[in-house]
mmCIF file of C-alpha atoms in Angstrom:
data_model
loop_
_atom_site.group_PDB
_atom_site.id
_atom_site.type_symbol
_atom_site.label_atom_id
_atom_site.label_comp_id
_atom_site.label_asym_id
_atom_site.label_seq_id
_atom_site.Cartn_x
_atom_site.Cartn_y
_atom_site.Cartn_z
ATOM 1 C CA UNK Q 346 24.025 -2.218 -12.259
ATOM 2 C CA UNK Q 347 26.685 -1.913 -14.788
ATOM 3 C CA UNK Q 348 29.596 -3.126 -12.558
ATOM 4 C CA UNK Q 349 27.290 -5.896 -11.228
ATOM 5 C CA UNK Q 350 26.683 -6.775 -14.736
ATOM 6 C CA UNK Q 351 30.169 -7.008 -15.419
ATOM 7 C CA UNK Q 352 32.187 -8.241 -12.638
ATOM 8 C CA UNK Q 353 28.321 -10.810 -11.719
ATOM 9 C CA UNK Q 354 29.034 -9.509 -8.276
ATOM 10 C CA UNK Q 355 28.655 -6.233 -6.345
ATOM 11 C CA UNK Q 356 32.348 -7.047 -4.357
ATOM 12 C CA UNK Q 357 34.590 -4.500 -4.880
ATOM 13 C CA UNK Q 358 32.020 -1.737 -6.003
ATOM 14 C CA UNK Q 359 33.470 1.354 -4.407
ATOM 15 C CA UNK Q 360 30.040 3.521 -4.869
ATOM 16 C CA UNK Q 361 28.549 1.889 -1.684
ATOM 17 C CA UNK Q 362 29.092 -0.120 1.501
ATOM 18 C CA UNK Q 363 28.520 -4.542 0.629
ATOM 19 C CA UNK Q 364 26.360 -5.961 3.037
ATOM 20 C CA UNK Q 365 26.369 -9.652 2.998
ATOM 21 C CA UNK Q 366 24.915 -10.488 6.304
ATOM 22 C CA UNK Q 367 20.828 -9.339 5.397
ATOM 23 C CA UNK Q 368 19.968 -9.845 9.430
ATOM 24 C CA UNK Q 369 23.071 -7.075 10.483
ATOM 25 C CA UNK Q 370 21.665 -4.875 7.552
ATOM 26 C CA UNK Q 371 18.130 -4.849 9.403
ATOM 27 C CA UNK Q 372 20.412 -3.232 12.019
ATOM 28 C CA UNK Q 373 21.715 -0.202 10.351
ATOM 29 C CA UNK Q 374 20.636 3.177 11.107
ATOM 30 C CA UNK Q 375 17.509 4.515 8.907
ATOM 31 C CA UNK Q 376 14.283 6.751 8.756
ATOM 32 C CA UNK Q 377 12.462 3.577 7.675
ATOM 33 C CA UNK Q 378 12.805 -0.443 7.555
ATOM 34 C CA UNK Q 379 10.804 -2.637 5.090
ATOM 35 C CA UNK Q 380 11.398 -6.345 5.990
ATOM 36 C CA UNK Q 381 9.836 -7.971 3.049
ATOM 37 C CA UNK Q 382 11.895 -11.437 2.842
ATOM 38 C CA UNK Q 383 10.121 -13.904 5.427
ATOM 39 C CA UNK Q 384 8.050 -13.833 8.163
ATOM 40 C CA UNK Q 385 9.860 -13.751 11.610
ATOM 41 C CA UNK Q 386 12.773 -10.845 10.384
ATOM 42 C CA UNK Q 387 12.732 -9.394 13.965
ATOM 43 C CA UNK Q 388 12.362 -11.020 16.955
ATOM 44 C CA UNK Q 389 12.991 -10.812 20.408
ATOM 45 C CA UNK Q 390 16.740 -11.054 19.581
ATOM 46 C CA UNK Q 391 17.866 -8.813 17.255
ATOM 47 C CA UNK Q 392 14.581 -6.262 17.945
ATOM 48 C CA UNK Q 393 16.444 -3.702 20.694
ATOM 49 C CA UNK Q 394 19.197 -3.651 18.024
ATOM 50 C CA UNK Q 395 16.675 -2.117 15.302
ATOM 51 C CA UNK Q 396 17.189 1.808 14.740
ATOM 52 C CA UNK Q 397 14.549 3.148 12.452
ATOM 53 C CA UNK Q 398 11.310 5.168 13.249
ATOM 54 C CA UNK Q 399 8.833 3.296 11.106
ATOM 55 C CA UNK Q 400 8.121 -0.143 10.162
ATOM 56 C CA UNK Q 401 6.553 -0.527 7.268
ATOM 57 C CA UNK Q 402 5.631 -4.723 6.847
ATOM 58 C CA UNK Q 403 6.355 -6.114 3.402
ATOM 59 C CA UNK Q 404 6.785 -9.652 4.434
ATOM 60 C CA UNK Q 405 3.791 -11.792 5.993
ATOM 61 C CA UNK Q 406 4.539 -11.695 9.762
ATOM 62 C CA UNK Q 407 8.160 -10.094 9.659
ATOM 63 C CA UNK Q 408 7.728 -8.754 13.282
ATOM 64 C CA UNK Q 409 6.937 -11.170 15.916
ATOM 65 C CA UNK Q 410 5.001 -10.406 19.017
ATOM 66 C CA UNK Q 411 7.801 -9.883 20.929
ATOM 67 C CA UNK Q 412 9.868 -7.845 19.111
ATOM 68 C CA UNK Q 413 6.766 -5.313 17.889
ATOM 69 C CA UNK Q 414 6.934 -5.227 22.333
ATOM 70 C CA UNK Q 415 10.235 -3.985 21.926
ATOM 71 C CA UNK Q 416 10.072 -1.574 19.532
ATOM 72 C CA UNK Q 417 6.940 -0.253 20.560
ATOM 73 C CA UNK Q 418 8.090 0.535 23.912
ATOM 74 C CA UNK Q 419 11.196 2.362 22.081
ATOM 75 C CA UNK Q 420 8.594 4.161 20.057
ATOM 76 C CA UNK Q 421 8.936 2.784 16.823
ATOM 77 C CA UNK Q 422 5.990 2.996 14.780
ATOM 78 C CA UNK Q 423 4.940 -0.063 12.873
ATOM 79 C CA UNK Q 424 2.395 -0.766 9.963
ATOM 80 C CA UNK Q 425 1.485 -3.776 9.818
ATOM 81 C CA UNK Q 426 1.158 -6.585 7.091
ATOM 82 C CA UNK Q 427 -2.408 -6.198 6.689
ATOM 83 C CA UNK Q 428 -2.094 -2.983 5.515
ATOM 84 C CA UNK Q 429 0.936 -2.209 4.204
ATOM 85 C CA UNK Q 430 1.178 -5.447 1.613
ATOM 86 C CA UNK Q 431 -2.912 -5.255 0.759
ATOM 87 C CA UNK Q 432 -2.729 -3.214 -2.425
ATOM 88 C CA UNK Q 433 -2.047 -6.428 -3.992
ATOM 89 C CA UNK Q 434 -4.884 -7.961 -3.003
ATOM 90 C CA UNK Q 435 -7.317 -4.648 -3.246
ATOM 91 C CA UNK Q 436 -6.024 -5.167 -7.281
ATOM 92 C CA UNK Q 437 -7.071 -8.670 -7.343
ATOM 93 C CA UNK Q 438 -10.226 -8.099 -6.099
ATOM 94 C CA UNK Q 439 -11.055 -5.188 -8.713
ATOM 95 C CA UNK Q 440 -10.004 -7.747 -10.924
ATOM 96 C CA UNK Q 441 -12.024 -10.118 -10.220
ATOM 97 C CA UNK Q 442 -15.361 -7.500 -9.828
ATOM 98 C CA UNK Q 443 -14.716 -7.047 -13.572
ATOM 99 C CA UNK Q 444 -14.446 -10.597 -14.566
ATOM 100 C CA UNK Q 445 -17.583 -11.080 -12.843
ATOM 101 C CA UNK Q 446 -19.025 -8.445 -14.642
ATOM 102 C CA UNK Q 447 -17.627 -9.032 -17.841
ATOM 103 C CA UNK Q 448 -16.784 -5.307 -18.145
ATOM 104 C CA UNK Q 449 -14.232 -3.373 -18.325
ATOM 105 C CA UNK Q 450 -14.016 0.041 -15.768
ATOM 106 C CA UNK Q 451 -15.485 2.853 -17.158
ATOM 107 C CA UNK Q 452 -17.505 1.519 -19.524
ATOM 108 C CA UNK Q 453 -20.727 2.515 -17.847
ATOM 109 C CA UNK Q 454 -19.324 5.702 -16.534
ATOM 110 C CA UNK Q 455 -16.654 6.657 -19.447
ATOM 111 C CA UNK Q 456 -18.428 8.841 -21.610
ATOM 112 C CA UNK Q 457 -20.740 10.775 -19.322
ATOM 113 C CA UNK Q 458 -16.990 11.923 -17.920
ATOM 114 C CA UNK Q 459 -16.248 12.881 -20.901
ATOM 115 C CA UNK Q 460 -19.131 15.112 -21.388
ATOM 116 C CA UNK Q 461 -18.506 16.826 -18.282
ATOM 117 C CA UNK Q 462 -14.947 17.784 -18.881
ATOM 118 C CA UNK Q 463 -15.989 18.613 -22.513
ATOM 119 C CA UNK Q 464 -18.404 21.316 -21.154
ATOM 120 C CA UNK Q 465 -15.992 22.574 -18.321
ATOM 121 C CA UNK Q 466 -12.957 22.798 -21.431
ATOM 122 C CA UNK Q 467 -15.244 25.113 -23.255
ATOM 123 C CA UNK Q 468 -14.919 27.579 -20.170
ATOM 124 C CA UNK Q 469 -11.275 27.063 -20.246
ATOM 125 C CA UNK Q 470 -10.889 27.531 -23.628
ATOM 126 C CA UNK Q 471 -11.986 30.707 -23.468
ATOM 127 C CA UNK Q 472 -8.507 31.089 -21.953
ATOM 128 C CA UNK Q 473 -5.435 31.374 -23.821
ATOM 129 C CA UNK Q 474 -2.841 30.613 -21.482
ATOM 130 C CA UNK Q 475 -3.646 26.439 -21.234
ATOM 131 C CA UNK Q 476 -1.819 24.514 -24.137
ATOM 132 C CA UNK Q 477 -3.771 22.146 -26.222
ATOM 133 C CA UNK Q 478 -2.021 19.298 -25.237
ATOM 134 C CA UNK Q 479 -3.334 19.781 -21.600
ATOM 135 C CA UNK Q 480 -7.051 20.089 -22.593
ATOM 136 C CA UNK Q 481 -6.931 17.050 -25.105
ATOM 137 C CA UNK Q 482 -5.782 14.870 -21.694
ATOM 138 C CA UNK Q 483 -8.393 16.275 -19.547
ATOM 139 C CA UNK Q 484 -11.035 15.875 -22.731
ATOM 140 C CA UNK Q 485 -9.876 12.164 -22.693
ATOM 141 C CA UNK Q 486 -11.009 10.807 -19.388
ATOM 142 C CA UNK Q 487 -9.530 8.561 -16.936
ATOM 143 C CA UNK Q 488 -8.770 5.249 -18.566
ATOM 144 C CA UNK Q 489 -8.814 1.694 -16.777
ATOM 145 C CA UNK Q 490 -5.639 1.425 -15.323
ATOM 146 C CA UNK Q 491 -5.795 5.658 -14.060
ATOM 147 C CA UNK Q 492 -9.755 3.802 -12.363
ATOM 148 C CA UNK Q 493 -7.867 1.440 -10.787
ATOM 149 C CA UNK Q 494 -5.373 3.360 -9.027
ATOM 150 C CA UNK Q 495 -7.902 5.278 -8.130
ATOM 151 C CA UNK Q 496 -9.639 2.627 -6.489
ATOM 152 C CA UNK Q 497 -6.709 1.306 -4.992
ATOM 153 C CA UNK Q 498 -5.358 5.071 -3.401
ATOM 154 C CA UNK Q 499 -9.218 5.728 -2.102
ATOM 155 C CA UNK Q 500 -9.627 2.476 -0.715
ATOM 156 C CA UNK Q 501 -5.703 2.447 1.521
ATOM 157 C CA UNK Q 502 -6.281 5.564 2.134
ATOM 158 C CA UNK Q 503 -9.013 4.803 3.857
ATOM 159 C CA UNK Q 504 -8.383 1.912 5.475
ATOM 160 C CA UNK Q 505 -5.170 3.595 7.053
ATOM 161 C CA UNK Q 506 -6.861 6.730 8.508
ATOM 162 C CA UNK Q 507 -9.380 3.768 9.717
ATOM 163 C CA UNK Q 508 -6.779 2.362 11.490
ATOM 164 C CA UNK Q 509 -5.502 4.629 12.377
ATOM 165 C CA UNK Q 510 -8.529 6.837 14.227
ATOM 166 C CA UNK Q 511 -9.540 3.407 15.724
ATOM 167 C CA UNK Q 512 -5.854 2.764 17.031
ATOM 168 C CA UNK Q 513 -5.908 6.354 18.642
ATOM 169 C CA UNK Q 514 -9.471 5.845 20.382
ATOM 170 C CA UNK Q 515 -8.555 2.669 22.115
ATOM 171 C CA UNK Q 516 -5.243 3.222 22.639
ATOM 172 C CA UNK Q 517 -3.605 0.825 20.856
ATOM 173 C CA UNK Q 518 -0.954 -0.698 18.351
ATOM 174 C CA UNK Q 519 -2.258 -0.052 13.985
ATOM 175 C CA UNK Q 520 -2.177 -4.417 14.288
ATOM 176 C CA UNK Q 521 -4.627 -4.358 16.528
ATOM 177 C CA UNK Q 522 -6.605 -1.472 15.040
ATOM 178 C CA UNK Q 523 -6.472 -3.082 11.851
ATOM 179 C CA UNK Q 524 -7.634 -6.771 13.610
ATOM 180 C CA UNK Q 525 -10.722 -5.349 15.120
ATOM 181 C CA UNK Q 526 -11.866 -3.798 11.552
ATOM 182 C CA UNK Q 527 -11.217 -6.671 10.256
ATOM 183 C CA UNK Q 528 -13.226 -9.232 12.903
ATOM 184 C CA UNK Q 529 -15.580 -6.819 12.975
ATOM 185 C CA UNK Q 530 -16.407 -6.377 9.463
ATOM 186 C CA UNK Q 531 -16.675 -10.203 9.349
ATOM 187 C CA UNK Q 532 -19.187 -10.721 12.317
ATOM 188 C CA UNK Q 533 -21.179 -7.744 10.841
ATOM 189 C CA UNK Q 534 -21.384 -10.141 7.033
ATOM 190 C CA UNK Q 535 -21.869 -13.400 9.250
ATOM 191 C CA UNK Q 536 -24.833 -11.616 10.927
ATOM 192 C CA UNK Q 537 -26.183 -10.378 7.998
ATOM 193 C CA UNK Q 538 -26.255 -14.100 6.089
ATOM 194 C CA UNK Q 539 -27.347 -15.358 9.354
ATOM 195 C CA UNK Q 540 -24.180 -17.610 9.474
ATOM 196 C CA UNK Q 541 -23.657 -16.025 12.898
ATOM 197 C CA UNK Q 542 -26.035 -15.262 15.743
#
């Protein structure tokens, strides 16, 4: 970033290749491809030119029909926008749990933790090979943010293997998998409030 912060351009920067053209830089050879510009990044004409084993949707609707056909067929795995860009959302909705509740994470839970790891760092103590510094940090606890990532990792987690299993038992695509959850979970809530029949 220093010679882009010099010259205000990366032209002439002789530590990589330029790529000005963003759709011919879908194009290039990789492991993995992370279209996360605009919806509609590959499509039926550029998709048998895309060379990368995984798909991995940043964007809202980067892939369209036709070109997830395409590289399906040349066994490109994809994961789709429902799960790849949901962490974001996961967050939010912690977030707004705890503004609901008016309190923070771990405040019901925080302490008792504490105790437990205080009693288990007594055994270890009796040890002499585990610096302080490392027992004072277990001693501690997690703390909100360390419960949210938590929350977050458990709950893609998850919903990938989820997807996955379900995509393996019916034999098909992790968008589809992940559509069925999805309209599933919903008729199951609509039943329940008697919205649905």
């Amino acid at each position: 970033f220093a010679y882009f912060s010099s010259h205000r351009t990366f032209k002439g920067f002789t530590g990589g290749e330029l790529h000005t053209n963003g759709l011919e830089f879908l194009e290039l050879q990789a492991d993995v491809l992370i279209p996360a510009a605009m919806e509609g990044q590959l499509n039926r004409s550029n998709a048998d030119r895309i060379k990368v084993k995984v798909i991995c949707e940043g964007a809202n609707g980067p892939t369209t029909p036709m070109a997830q056909e395409i590289l399906e067929k040349k066994g490109t795995i994809i994961v789709p926008d429902l799960l790849a860009n949901a962490g974001g959302v996961t967050v939010s909705y912690f977030e707004w749990l705890k503004n609901l509740q008016h309190v923070r994470f771990g405040r019901m839970t925080r302490k008792a933790e504490e105790a437990k790891w205080e009693s288990i760092l007594n055994v270890a103590k009796l040890r002499d090979d585990i610096p302080a510094a490392k027992l004072a940090e277990l001693r501690h606890g997690a703390d909100e943010e360390a419960l949210v990532f938590s929350g977050l990792e458990d709950t893609m987690v998850s919903s990938f293997n989820a997807i996955k299993d379900l995509a393996a038992k019916k034999g098909c695509n992790f968008r589809t998998a992940a559509y069925l959850i999805a309209i599933t979970k919903i008729a199951s809530y609509y039943k329940e409030l008697g919205i649905f029949p």
